[in-house]
Short mmCIF file of C-alpha atoms and ligand atoms in Angstrom, two decimals:
data_model
loop_
_atom_site.label_atom_id
_atom_site.label_comp_id
_atom_site.label_asym_id
_atom_site.label_seq_id
_atom_site.Cartn_x
_atom_site.Cartn_y
_atom_site.Cartn_z
CA MET A 1 86.10 90.90 24.74
CA PRO A 2 83.31 88.39 25.47
CA GLU A 3 84.40 84.80 25.17
CA GLY A 4 83.13 81.34 24.59
CA SER A 5 83.56 79.16 27.63
CA PRO A 6 85.68 76.00 27.97
CA ILE A 7 83.95 72.94 26.66
CA THR A 8 83.24 70.44 29.43
CA GLU A 9 82.99 66.74 28.61
CA ARG A 10 79.19 66.95 28.80
CA HIS A 11 79.12 69.92 26.41
CA GLY A 12 81.64 68.19 24.15
CA ARG A 13 79.40 65.14 23.64
CA LEU A 14 76.38 67.39 23.11
CA GLN A 15 78.28 69.53 20.64
CA GLU A 16 79.17 66.48 18.60
CA ALA A 17 75.57 65.17 18.57
CA ILE A 18 74.20 68.62 17.59
CA ALA A 19 76.83 69.08 14.86
CA ASN A 20 75.54 65.83 13.37
CA VAL A 21 72.02 67.32 13.26
CA VAL A 22 72.74 70.79 11.82
CA GLY A 23 76.10 70.25 10.10
CA PRO A 24 79.40 71.46 11.65
CA ARG A 25 79.38 74.85 9.92
CA HIS A 26 76.17 75.80 11.70
CA LEU A 27 77.69 75.30 15.11
CA LEU A 28 79.89 78.23 16.15
CA THR A 29 82.66 78.02 18.75
CA ASP A 30 85.19 80.61 17.58
CA PRO A 31 85.25 83.52 20.08
CA ALA A 32 85.24 86.04 17.20
CA ASP A 33 82.07 84.47 15.72
CA LEU A 34 80.42 84.28 19.11
CA ALA A 35 81.28 87.81 20.24
CA PRO A 36 78.29 89.64 18.65
CA HIS A 37 75.90 87.09 20.21
CA LEU A 38 77.28 87.55 23.72
CA THR A 39 76.56 91.19 24.25
CA GLU A 40 73.55 93.36 23.53
CA GLU A 41 72.46 96.74 22.24
CA ARG A 42 73.07 98.70 25.44
CA GLY A 43 76.25 96.83 26.41
CA ARG A 44 74.91 96.00 29.89
CA TYR A 45 75.47 92.24 29.78
CA ARG A 46 78.33 90.10 28.51
CA GLY A 47 77.57 86.39 28.58
CA ARG A 48 79.53 83.22 27.86
CA THR A 49 78.57 80.07 26.01
CA PRO A 50 80.20 76.78 25.01
CA PHE A 51 78.72 77.13 21.50
CA LEU A 52 75.96 78.61 19.36
CA VAL A 53 73.81 76.47 17.06
CA ARG A 54 71.93 77.63 14.00
CA PRO A 55 69.27 75.06 13.10
CA GLY A 56 67.83 75.31 9.56
CA THR A 57 64.35 73.83 10.04
CA PRO A 58 61.79 73.42 12.85
CA GLU A 59 62.62 69.71 12.91
CA GLU A 60 66.32 70.45 13.40
CA THR A 61 65.39 72.96 16.14
CA ALA A 62 63.30 70.28 17.83
CA GLU A 63 66.15 67.75 17.68
CA VAL A 64 68.63 70.32 19.09
CA VAL A 65 66.24 71.05 21.97
CA ARG A 66 65.65 67.35 22.59
CA LEU A 67 69.42 66.70 22.78
CA CYS A 68 69.98 69.65 25.16
CA ALA A 69 67.08 68.50 27.33
CA GLU A 70 68.46 64.97 27.45
CA ALA A 71 71.91 66.32 28.48
CA ARG A 72 70.23 68.78 30.94
CA VAL A 73 72.04 71.68 29.28
CA PRO A 74 70.15 75.00 29.37
CA MET A 75 69.34 76.92 26.16
CA VAL A 76 68.96 80.60 25.24
CA PRO A 77 66.89 81.32 22.10
CA GLN A 78 68.23 84.28 20.14
CA GLY A 79 66.70 86.25 17.26
CA GLY A 80 68.15 89.52 15.99
CA ASN A 81 69.56 90.31 19.45
CA THR A 82 68.02 93.79 19.50
CA GLY A 83 66.14 93.21 22.77
CA LEU A 84 66.69 95.82 25.45
CA CYS A 85 66.48 93.76 28.68
CA GLY A 86 69.22 91.15 28.19
CA GLY A 87 66.77 88.30 27.47
CA ALA A 88 68.75 86.86 24.55
CA ILE A 89 72.14 86.88 26.28
CA PRO A 90 73.38 83.82 28.22
CA PHE A 91 74.58 84.23 31.79
CA GLU A 92 78.28 84.55 32.65
CA THR A 93 78.34 80.95 34.01
CA GLY A 94 79.06 79.77 30.46
CA ASP A 95 76.98 76.57 30.44
CA GLU A 96 74.05 77.77 28.26
CA VAL A 97 73.89 76.95 24.56
CA ILE A 98 72.59 79.72 22.26
CA VAL A 99 69.97 78.57 19.75
CA ALA A 100 69.96 81.24 17.00
CA LEU A 101 66.91 81.23 14.72
CA GLY A 102 68.25 83.31 11.82
CA ARG A 103 68.23 80.46 9.30
CA LEU A 104 64.50 79.81 9.71
CA LYS A 105 63.47 82.74 7.56
CA ARG A 106 61.04 81.35 5.00
CA ILE A 107 57.71 82.93 4.25
CA ARG A 108 55.68 79.74 4.04
CA ASP A 109 52.42 81.16 2.79
CA LEU A 110 50.68 84.47 2.08
CA ASP A 111 46.90 84.19 1.85
CA ALA A 112 45.80 87.61 0.58
CA GLU A 113 42.10 86.71 0.78
CA ASN A 114 42.40 85.54 4.36
CA PHE A 115 44.62 88.56 5.12
CA THR A 116 47.26 86.29 6.70
CA ILE A 117 50.91 85.48 6.29
CA THR A 118 52.65 82.36 7.65
CA VAL A 119 56.27 83.09 8.37
CA GLU A 120 59.22 81.45 10.12
CA ALA A 121 60.67 82.88 13.30
CA GLY A 122 64.01 84.04 11.82
CA CYS A 123 62.44 86.28 9.16
CA ILE A 124 63.57 89.91 9.59
CA LEU A 125 60.65 92.22 10.32
CA ALA A 126 61.43 94.57 7.38
CA ASP A 127 61.43 91.58 4.97
CA LEU A 128 58.00 90.57 6.18
CA GLN A 129 56.70 94.13 5.75
CA GLN A 130 58.00 94.11 2.17
CA ALA A 131 56.49 90.73 1.35
CA ALA A 132 53.11 91.97 2.58
CA ALA A 133 53.42 95.21 0.54
CA ALA A 134 54.25 93.20 -2.59
CA ALA A 135 50.88 91.47 -2.19
CA ASN A 136 49.13 94.85 -1.68
CA ARG A 137 48.74 94.19 2.03
CA LEU A 138 50.04 95.89 5.17
CA PHE A 139 51.87 94.25 8.07
CA PRO A 140 51.69 97.11 10.58
CA LEU A 141 54.29 96.28 13.24
CA SER A 142 56.84 99.06 12.90
CA LEU A 143 59.79 99.86 15.14
CA GLY A 144 63.29 101.31 15.11
CA ALA A 145 65.04 97.90 14.98
CA GLN A 146 62.94 96.53 12.10
CA GLY A 147 65.96 96.09 9.82
CA SER A 148 67.51 93.49 12.14
CA CYS A 149 64.96 92.18 14.66
CA GLN A 150 63.26 88.89 13.85
CA ILE A 151 59.63 87.82 13.99
CA GLY A 152 60.45 85.22 16.69
CA GLY A 153 61.93 87.99 18.85
CA ASN A 154 58.96 90.28 18.14
CA LEU A 155 56.55 87.51 19.16
CA SER A 156 58.56 86.58 22.24
CA THR A 157 58.76 90.17 23.49
CA ASN A 158 55.21 91.01 22.35
CA ALA A 159 56.74 93.97 20.50
CA GLY A 160 54.80 97.22 20.21
CA GLY A 161 56.19 100.16 18.26
CA VAL A 162 54.62 103.23 16.68
CA GLN A 163 51.31 101.87 15.35
CA VAL A 164 49.89 100.02 18.37
CA LEU A 165 47.18 102.64 18.79
CA ARG A 166 45.56 101.54 15.50
CA TYR A 167 46.62 97.91 14.96
CA GLY A 168 47.66 96.59 18.40
CA ASN A 169 50.89 94.91 19.49
CA MET A 170 52.30 91.56 18.41
CA ARG A 171 49.80 89.70 20.60
CA ASP A 172 46.94 91.35 18.71
CA LEU A 173 48.56 90.58 15.35
CA THR A 174 49.05 86.83 15.91
CA LEU A 175 46.57 84.13 14.97
CA GLY A 176 48.68 80.99 15.30
CA LEU A 177 52.08 79.69 16.40
CA GLU A 178 54.41 76.73 15.92
CA VAL A 179 56.58 76.11 18.98
CA VAL A 180 59.28 73.65 20.00
CA LEU A 181 58.51 72.75 23.63
CA PRO A 182 61.34 72.42 26.20
CA ASP A 183 61.32 68.63 25.80
CA GLY A 184 61.84 68.86 22.02
CA ARG A 185 58.29 68.13 20.80
CA ILE A 186 56.72 70.45 18.22
CA TRP A 187 53.32 72.06 18.93
CA ASP A 188 51.68 72.93 15.60
CA GLY A 189 49.20 75.67 16.39
CA LEU A 190 49.48 77.38 12.98
CA ARG A 191 45.79 78.24 12.58
CA GLY A 192 44.77 81.22 10.50
CA LEU A 193 41.44 81.67 12.28
CA ARG A 194 39.84 84.80 13.71
CA LYS A 195 37.46 82.67 15.73
CA ASP A 196 38.40 79.45 17.54
CA ASN A 197 36.86 78.89 20.96
CA THR A 198 38.00 75.32 21.49
CA GLY A 199 39.58 75.57 24.91
CA TYR A 200 42.70 77.27 26.26
CA ASP A 201 44.39 79.62 23.81
CA PHE A 202 47.99 78.48 24.19
CA LYS A 203 49.57 80.93 21.76
CA HIS A 204 49.16 83.69 24.36
CA LEU A 205 51.41 81.80 26.78
CA PHE A 206 54.35 81.92 24.35
CA LEU A 207 53.74 85.53 23.23
CA GLY A 208 55.81 87.76 25.47
CA ALA A 209 57.36 84.73 27.24
CA GLU A 210 60.85 85.77 26.08
CA GLY A 211 61.86 82.22 25.22
CA THR A 212 61.21 80.84 28.70
CA LEU A 213 58.47 78.36 27.72
CA GLY A 214 59.65 77.15 24.32
CA ILE A 215 61.20 78.20 21.01
CA VAL A 216 58.84 79.77 18.48
CA THR A 217 59.60 78.48 14.98
CA ALA A 218 56.73 79.97 12.92
CA ALA A 219 53.59 82.09 13.18
CA VAL A 220 50.42 83.00 11.31
CA LEU A 221 50.09 86.79 11.43
CA LYS A 222 47.29 89.19 10.46
CA LEU A 223 47.60 91.42 7.42
CA PHE A 224 45.58 94.57 6.67
CA ALA A 225 44.54 96.61 3.65
CA ARG A 226 47.28 99.04 2.61
CA PRO A 227 46.39 102.67 3.30
CA ARG A 228 45.53 104.72 0.20
CA GLU A 229 46.28 107.97 1.96
CA ILE A 230 48.87 108.73 4.64
CA VAL A 231 48.85 112.14 6.33
CA THR A 232 51.67 113.17 8.67
CA ALA A 233 51.73 116.31 10.82
CA PHE A 234 54.14 117.91 13.27
CA VAL A 235 52.19 119.84 15.86
CA ALA A 236 53.22 122.28 18.61
CA LEU A 237 51.16 122.32 21.79
CA PRO A 238 51.37 123.74 25.30
CA SER A 239 51.14 120.59 27.41
CA PRO A 240 50.63 116.82 27.61
CA GLU A 241 47.05 117.60 28.76
CA ALA A 242 46.44 119.26 25.38
CA ALA A 243 47.91 116.18 23.66
CA VAL A 244 45.45 113.81 25.38
CA ASP A 245 42.51 116.13 24.60
CA LEU A 246 43.63 116.34 20.97
CA LEU A 247 43.93 112.55 20.71
CA GLY A 248 40.25 112.07 21.67
CA ARG A 249 39.17 114.71 19.15
CA ALA A 250 41.39 113.25 16.42
CA ARG A 251 40.10 109.70 16.91
CA SER A 252 36.48 110.86 16.74
CA ALA A 253 36.95 113.30 13.84
CA THR A 254 38.78 110.84 11.59
CA GLY A 255 36.83 107.64 12.23
CA GLU A 256 39.72 106.05 14.15
CA ALA A 257 42.27 106.79 11.41
CA VAL A 258 44.93 107.87 13.93
CA THR A 259 47.81 105.41 13.47
CA SER A 260 50.65 107.11 15.35
CA PHE A 261 50.46 109.78 18.05
CA GLU A 262 53.97 110.42 19.38
CA LEU A 263 54.87 112.96 22.05
CA ILE A 264 58.19 114.85 21.93
CA PRO A 265 59.34 117.42 24.54
CA ARG A 266 61.23 120.54 23.49
CA LEU A 267 64.43 119.29 25.11
CA GLY A 268 64.21 116.11 23.01
CA LEU A 269 63.79 118.12 19.83
CA GLU A 270 66.79 120.29 20.73
CA MET A 271 68.95 117.23 21.43
CA THR A 272 67.97 115.65 18.11
CA ARG A 273 68.70 118.85 16.19
CA ARG A 274 72.08 119.12 17.91
CA ARG A 275 73.14 115.49 17.61
CA VAL A 276 71.48 113.86 14.59
CA GLU A 277 72.41 114.89 11.07
CA GLY A 278 69.69 116.31 8.87
CA CYS A 279 67.29 117.24 11.70
CA SER A 280 65.77 120.70 11.87
CA ASP A 281 62.83 122.32 13.63
CA PRO A 282 59.84 122.22 11.23
CA LEU A 283 58.08 125.08 13.05
CA GLU A 284 59.02 128.75 13.48
CA SER A 285 58.85 129.33 17.23
CA PRO A 286 59.80 127.01 20.04
CA SER A 287 57.07 125.16 21.94
CA PRO A 288 57.32 123.13 25.16
CA TRP A 289 55.77 120.03 23.58
CA TYR A 290 55.21 118.51 20.12
CA LEU A 291 53.24 115.69 18.59
CA LEU A 292 54.01 113.66 15.54
CA ILE A 293 50.59 112.58 14.25
CA GLU A 294 50.07 110.10 11.42
CA LEU A 295 46.74 109.05 9.93
CA TYR A 296 46.09 106.13 7.57
CA GLY A 297 43.02 106.26 5.37
CA GLY A 298 41.47 103.90 2.89
CA GLY A 299 38.91 106.24 1.34
CA GLU A 300 39.00 109.02 -1.19
CA THR A 301 42.46 110.57 -1.50
CA GLY A 302 42.57 114.06 0.05
CA ALA A 303 39.69 113.51 2.49
CA LEU A 304 41.89 112.65 5.42
CA GLY A 305 44.19 115.66 4.90
CA GLU A 306 41.11 117.91 4.92
CA ALA A 307 39.78 116.27 8.08
CA LEU A 308 43.11 116.82 9.82
CA GLU A 309 43.34 120.47 8.70
CA SER A 310 39.88 121.18 9.99
CA LEU A 311 40.62 119.39 13.27
CA LEU A 312 43.84 121.36 13.78
CA SER A 313 42.19 124.70 13.10
CA GLN A 314 39.47 123.92 15.67
CA ALA A 315 42.18 122.82 18.12
CA PHE A 316 44.04 126.09 17.44
CA GLU A 317 40.91 128.07 18.37
CA ALA A 318 40.54 126.00 21.53
CA ALA A 319 44.20 126.80 22.40
CA LEU A 320 45.13 123.09 22.31
CA VAL A 321 47.52 123.65 19.41
CA THR A 322 49.79 126.64 18.83
CA ASP A 323 51.31 125.74 15.46
CA ALA A 324 51.40 122.83 13.01
CA ALA A 325 52.96 121.66 9.77
CA ILE A 326 51.35 119.01 7.56
CA ALA A 327 53.84 117.11 5.42
CA GLN A 328 53.41 117.99 1.75
CA ASN A 329 55.32 114.98 0.47
CA ALA A 330 56.97 111.72 1.59
CA GLN A 331 60.34 113.47 2.18
CA GLN A 332 58.80 115.93 4.61
CA ALA A 333 57.00 113.12 6.43
CA ALA A 334 60.34 111.25 6.68
CA ASP A 335 61.96 114.43 8.06
CA PHE A 336 59.31 114.61 10.81
CA TRP A 337 59.86 110.93 11.64
CA ARG A 338 63.64 111.46 11.82
CA LEU A 339 63.06 113.90 14.69
CA ARG A 340 61.12 111.19 16.57
CA GLU A 341 63.33 108.22 15.67
CA GLY A 342 66.53 110.23 16.35
CA LEU A 343 65.66 110.80 20.01
CA VAL A 344 67.38 107.65 21.31
CA GLU A 345 70.50 108.25 19.23
CA ALA A 346 70.65 111.92 20.33
CA GLN A 347 70.41 111.02 23.99
CA LYS A 348 73.43 108.72 23.66
CA HIS A 349 75.56 111.81 23.01
CA GLU A 350 74.22 113.71 25.99
CA GLY A 351 76.01 111.64 28.64
CA GLY A 352 74.49 108.94 30.84
CA SER A 353 70.81 108.05 30.56
CA ILE A 354 68.45 106.38 33.02
CA LYS A 355 65.55 104.93 31.05
CA HIS A 356 62.03 103.79 31.88
CA ASP A 357 59.67 102.09 29.44
CA VAL A 358 56.41 102.58 31.28
CA ALA A 359 52.67 102.68 30.56
CA VAL A 360 49.76 104.29 32.36
CA PRO A 361 46.14 104.74 31.19
CA VAL A 362 46.17 107.37 28.40
CA SER A 363 44.07 109.75 30.51
CA LYS A 364 46.72 109.63 33.27
CA VAL A 365 49.76 110.38 31.07
CA PRO A 366 49.89 114.15 31.87
CA ALA A 367 49.64 113.61 35.65
CA PHE A 368 52.24 110.82 35.49
CA ILE A 369 54.71 113.00 33.55
CA ALA A 370 54.23 115.91 35.96
CA GLU A 371 54.61 113.82 39.10
CA ALA A 372 57.55 111.74 37.88
CA THR A 373 59.37 114.84 36.57
CA ALA A 374 58.99 116.63 39.90
CA GLU A 375 60.18 113.57 41.79
CA VAL A 376 63.35 112.98 39.73
CA GLN A 377 64.19 116.68 39.79
CA ARG A 378 63.84 116.68 43.57
CA ARG A 379 66.19 113.70 43.83
CA ILE A 380 68.75 114.85 41.25
CA PRO A 381 68.81 118.64 40.82
CA GLY A 382 69.57 119.55 37.20
CA VAL A 383 68.53 116.16 35.78
CA ARG A 384 67.12 116.51 32.25
CA PRO A 385 63.92 114.44 31.74
CA VAL A 386 63.01 113.62 28.13
CA PRO A 387 59.60 111.92 28.38
CA PHE A 388 58.59 110.90 24.87
CA GLY A 389 56.83 108.26 22.84
CA HIS A 390 53.58 106.51 22.23
CA VAL A 391 51.16 108.77 24.14
CA GLY A 392 48.35 107.35 21.99
CA ASP A 393 48.59 104.03 23.80
CA GLY A 394 49.81 105.38 27.17
CA ASN A 395 53.41 104.15 26.72
CA ILE A 396 55.92 106.83 27.67
CA HIS A 397 59.69 106.35 27.48
CA PHE A 398 60.49 108.34 30.60
CA ASN A 399 64.21 108.80 29.90
CA LEU A 400 66.50 110.99 31.94
CA SER A 401 69.73 112.57 30.72
CA GLN A 402 72.40 113.45 33.23
CA PRO A 403 72.65 117.08 34.39
CA ASP A 404 74.90 119.23 32.18
CA GLY A 405 78.49 118.83 33.33
CA ALA A 406 77.70 115.99 35.78
CA GLU A 407 79.90 112.94 36.33
CA ARG A 408 78.45 110.14 34.19
CA ASP A 409 79.23 107.30 36.62
CA ALA A 410 77.95 109.23 39.63
CA PHE A 411 74.69 109.88 37.75
CA LEU A 412 74.29 106.23 36.67
CA ALA A 413 74.98 105.11 40.23
CA CYS A 414 71.56 106.60 41.10
CA SER A 415 69.78 104.32 38.59
CA GLU A 416 68.37 101.86 41.09
CA GLU A 417 67.02 104.52 43.42
CA ILE A 418 65.51 106.50 40.51
CA ASN A 419 64.01 103.38 38.86
CA GLU A 420 62.30 102.44 42.10
CA ALA A 421 60.93 105.95 42.59
CA VAL A 422 59.59 106.17 39.03
CA HIS A 423 58.16 102.66 39.06
CA ASP A 424 56.40 103.33 42.36
CA ILE A 425 54.69 106.34 40.80
CA VAL A 426 53.74 104.22 37.77
CA ALA A 427 52.23 101.63 40.14
CA ARG A 428 50.16 104.32 41.88
CA PHE A 429 48.69 105.24 38.47
CA GLY A 430 47.77 101.60 37.85
CA GLY A 431 50.49 101.35 35.18
CA SER A 432 53.16 98.94 33.97
CA PHE A 433 56.89 99.32 34.71
CA SER A 434 57.72 97.53 31.43
CA ALA A 435 55.32 98.48 28.66
CA GLU A 436 57.00 97.00 25.58
CA HIS A 437 60.56 95.82 26.20
CA GLY A 438 59.76 92.89 28.49
CA LEU A 439 61.59 91.71 31.62
CA GLY A 440 64.51 89.74 30.23
CA ARG A 441 67.18 89.55 32.86
CA MET A 442 67.10 93.23 33.75
CA LYS A 443 63.67 93.51 35.37
CA VAL A 444 63.14 90.13 37.07
CA ALA A 445 63.77 91.52 40.57
CA GLU A 446 61.59 94.55 39.86
CA ALA A 447 58.76 92.26 38.72
CA GLU A 448 59.05 90.36 41.99
CA ARG A 449 58.95 93.65 43.90
CA LEU A 450 55.99 95.13 42.06
CA LYS A 451 53.78 92.36 40.75
CA PRO A 452 51.20 90.83 43.11
CA PRO A 453 52.69 87.71 44.78
CA ILE A 454 49.88 85.60 43.34
CA GLU A 455 50.94 86.59 39.80
CA ILE A 456 54.55 85.63 40.48
CA GLU A 457 53.34 82.32 41.89
CA MET A 458 51.22 81.67 38.79
CA MET A 459 54.19 82.54 36.55
CA ARG A 460 56.40 80.08 38.42
CA ARG A 461 53.80 77.33 38.26
CA LEU A 462 53.39 77.86 34.53
CA LYS A 463 57.13 77.83 34.01
CA ARG A 464 57.50 74.60 35.98
CA SER A 465 54.71 72.85 34.16
CA PHE A 466 56.21 73.62 30.72
CA ASP A 467 59.86 73.43 31.71
CA PRO A 468 60.23 71.24 34.83
CA HIS A 469 64.03 71.08 34.54
CA ASN A 470 64.39 74.88 34.07
CA LEU A 471 66.37 74.56 30.83
CA MET A 472 64.61 77.10 28.59
CA ASN A 473 66.18 80.55 29.04
CA PRO A 474 66.44 80.06 32.83
CA GLY A 475 66.61 83.10 35.07
CA LYS A 476 64.83 85.33 32.57
CA VAL A 477 61.32 86.74 33.16
CA VAL A 478 60.79 84.87 36.45
CA SER A 479 63.26 83.28 38.86
CA ALA A 480 62.68 79.62 39.66
CA GLY A 481 61.87 80.50 43.29
CA HIS A 482 60.94 77.92 45.89
CA THR A 483 58.78 74.96 44.99
P1 LIG B 501 66.16 89.13 20.61
O1 LIG B 501 66.75 90.35 21.16
O2 LIG B 501 67.09 88.20 19.90
O3 LIG B 501 65.38 88.31 21.73
C1 LIG B 501 64.46 88.95 22.58
C2 LIG B 501 63.87 87.87 23.53
O4 LIG B 501 63.09 86.95 22.79
C3 LIG B 501 64.92 87.03 24.25
O5 LIG B 501 64.43 86.71 25.52
C4 LIG B 501 65.06 85.80 23.40
O6 LIG B 501 65.48 84.68 24.16
C5 LIG B 501 63.63 85.61 22.89
N1 LIG B 501 63.54 85.03 21.55
C6 LIG B 501 64.06 85.49 20.39
N2 LIG B 501 63.67 84.71 19.37
C7 LIG B 501 62.89 83.72 19.90
C8 LIG B 501 62.22 82.60 19.36
N3 LIG B 501 62.20 82.33 18.07
N4 LIG B 501 61.52 81.81 20.22
C9 LIG B 501 61.50 82.04 21.55
N5 LIG B 501 62.13 83.08 22.10
C10 LIG B 501 62.83 83.91 21.28
N6 LIG B 501 60.48 97.06 21.12
C11 LIG B 501 59.19 97.44 21.05
O7 LIG B 501 58.31 96.71 21.51
N7 LIG B 501 58.83 98.62 20.46
C12 LIG B 501 59.72 99.46 19.91
O8 LIG B 501 59.37 100.52 19.41
C13 LIG B 501 61.08 99.08 19.94
N8 LIG B 501 62.02 99.85 19.36
C14 LIG B 501 63.32 99.44 19.37
C15 LIG B 501 64.26 100.25 18.74
C16 LIG B 501 65.59 99.88 18.71
C17 LIG B 501 66.59 100.76 18.01
C18 LIG B 501 66.01 98.69 19.37
C19 LIG B 501 67.44 98.26 19.37
C20 LIG B 501 65.06 97.88 19.99
C21 LIG B 501 63.72 98.25 20.02
N9 LIG B 501 62.75 97.47 20.65
C22 LIG B 501 61.43 97.85 20.58
C23 LIG B 501 63.10 96.24 21.42
C24 LIG B 501 62.46 95.01 20.85
O9 LIG B 501 62.21 94.06 21.86
C25 LIG B 501 63.20 94.30 19.76
O10 LIG B 501 63.66 95.19 18.79
C26 LIG B 501 62.52 93.12 19.08
O11 LIG B 501 61.18 92.87 19.35
C27 LIG B 501 63.29 91.92 19.53
O12 LIG B 501 63.50 91.07 18.43
P2 LIG B 501 64.89 90.29 18.27
O13 LIG B 501 64.71 89.36 17.14
O14 LIG B 501 66.03 91.20 18.19
O15 LIG B 501 64.92 89.45 19.62
#
């Protein structure tokens, strides 16, 4: 079981000073309380910490950071701890304090006319979505962990999800930020402006920084009109090439109403049917590939459904589509989504997985899938690739399940070699080896292998200028390197 680490004299004094700021009950030291904060979703990392602190306001957060900085004790910001690269987990050395943001969860303001919401970092994503809906507005960020991930974590990983195609990722949804800098000062950049060309745009430095440049305490986020019509379809098609062709047609034919465009291979559908309760094949005959398409419309109800029907029948004639079902009600739409959302869960029951969260230009998705599939099959005969996900924005989760009957550990021992091979193919297509999950701790070395040296140098310089003593989530995103 993960443990807290022994309190050194230095940590002891700091603990006392911090307890005076937040109150003793918001400073956790009991190993049982700490345990869920010391390991993560995929169980890859188990960290140690002298204690975890839960500040209740931005001012308390600032004072905690100031005290840590003064004592030269490193900090790890933590939100909902749903991140997939180990960014929110302290190292095993046991000297890093966890700063958990869960108590900063107020919605400070919702300006329906400005289409903005000002929210604190610890607010759960699903709570924010509901607050927007209650004001007849839409906050479009949507992902599998939305019931437990926090806005600060979404901002710090620049989260994506299933509606990036239409609304963008967290970077595109953010207008302003409030951040506690590594020395404990607060930067108030909470501006709800669509236009502000008054020099460097600092918010972008903290978005996707995974807590290495400061602790986000609040944000101003964009809201949108709620859709009046939602149309969801499950479509069978012969190939990823047909999917990319259909995407172009769908975007043109619907006036950019395509909100989600998710690719699912037959093997993925079979795994989900086998392993996840309540999942069945919506179509009569098997097909090598499927798409889950969702459109949001604001116009006359019914118009979007008709546009999609007409598009699909033209696509059928052009042999791009072989079968399709359009959801007739919300339950059917939810059933289609269960097939997509159940993929990760289903793969867990199919033995070991080697996963890649990659992006290439949308037009290159079919060639990438073909080349990467051939390469991994050449290296591990019998491996079962399940490439799925956000084909609409070029982000494919190129996940591999172990061959039937293989030894799990022997398969997972190939991870490094396979990761390198897949990432090298991604690089040849001008893609990204981490499209939406970030670098955290897991992909720092891979970033140093694949990113141009000048980018790594700029990252290190930036890190040093914000955090000269390397106290803010050190060792994540970029290593300190040589000066
Ligand atoms: P944490 O895991 O707590 O932290 C993530 C990183 O941000 C860490 O480096 C941490 O130090 C830092 N951090 C957290 N809060 C702050 C703060 N206030 N200030 C500064 N730094 C901070 N991601 C996607 O992009 N798209 C998906 O579709 C998607 N689906 C997912 C589905 C599941 C089932 C799961 C488990 C994860 C998924 N993710 C997805 C991963 C995604 O990164 C997280 O779900 C989410 O964005 C992280 O939020 P969190 O609050 O859990 O952050």
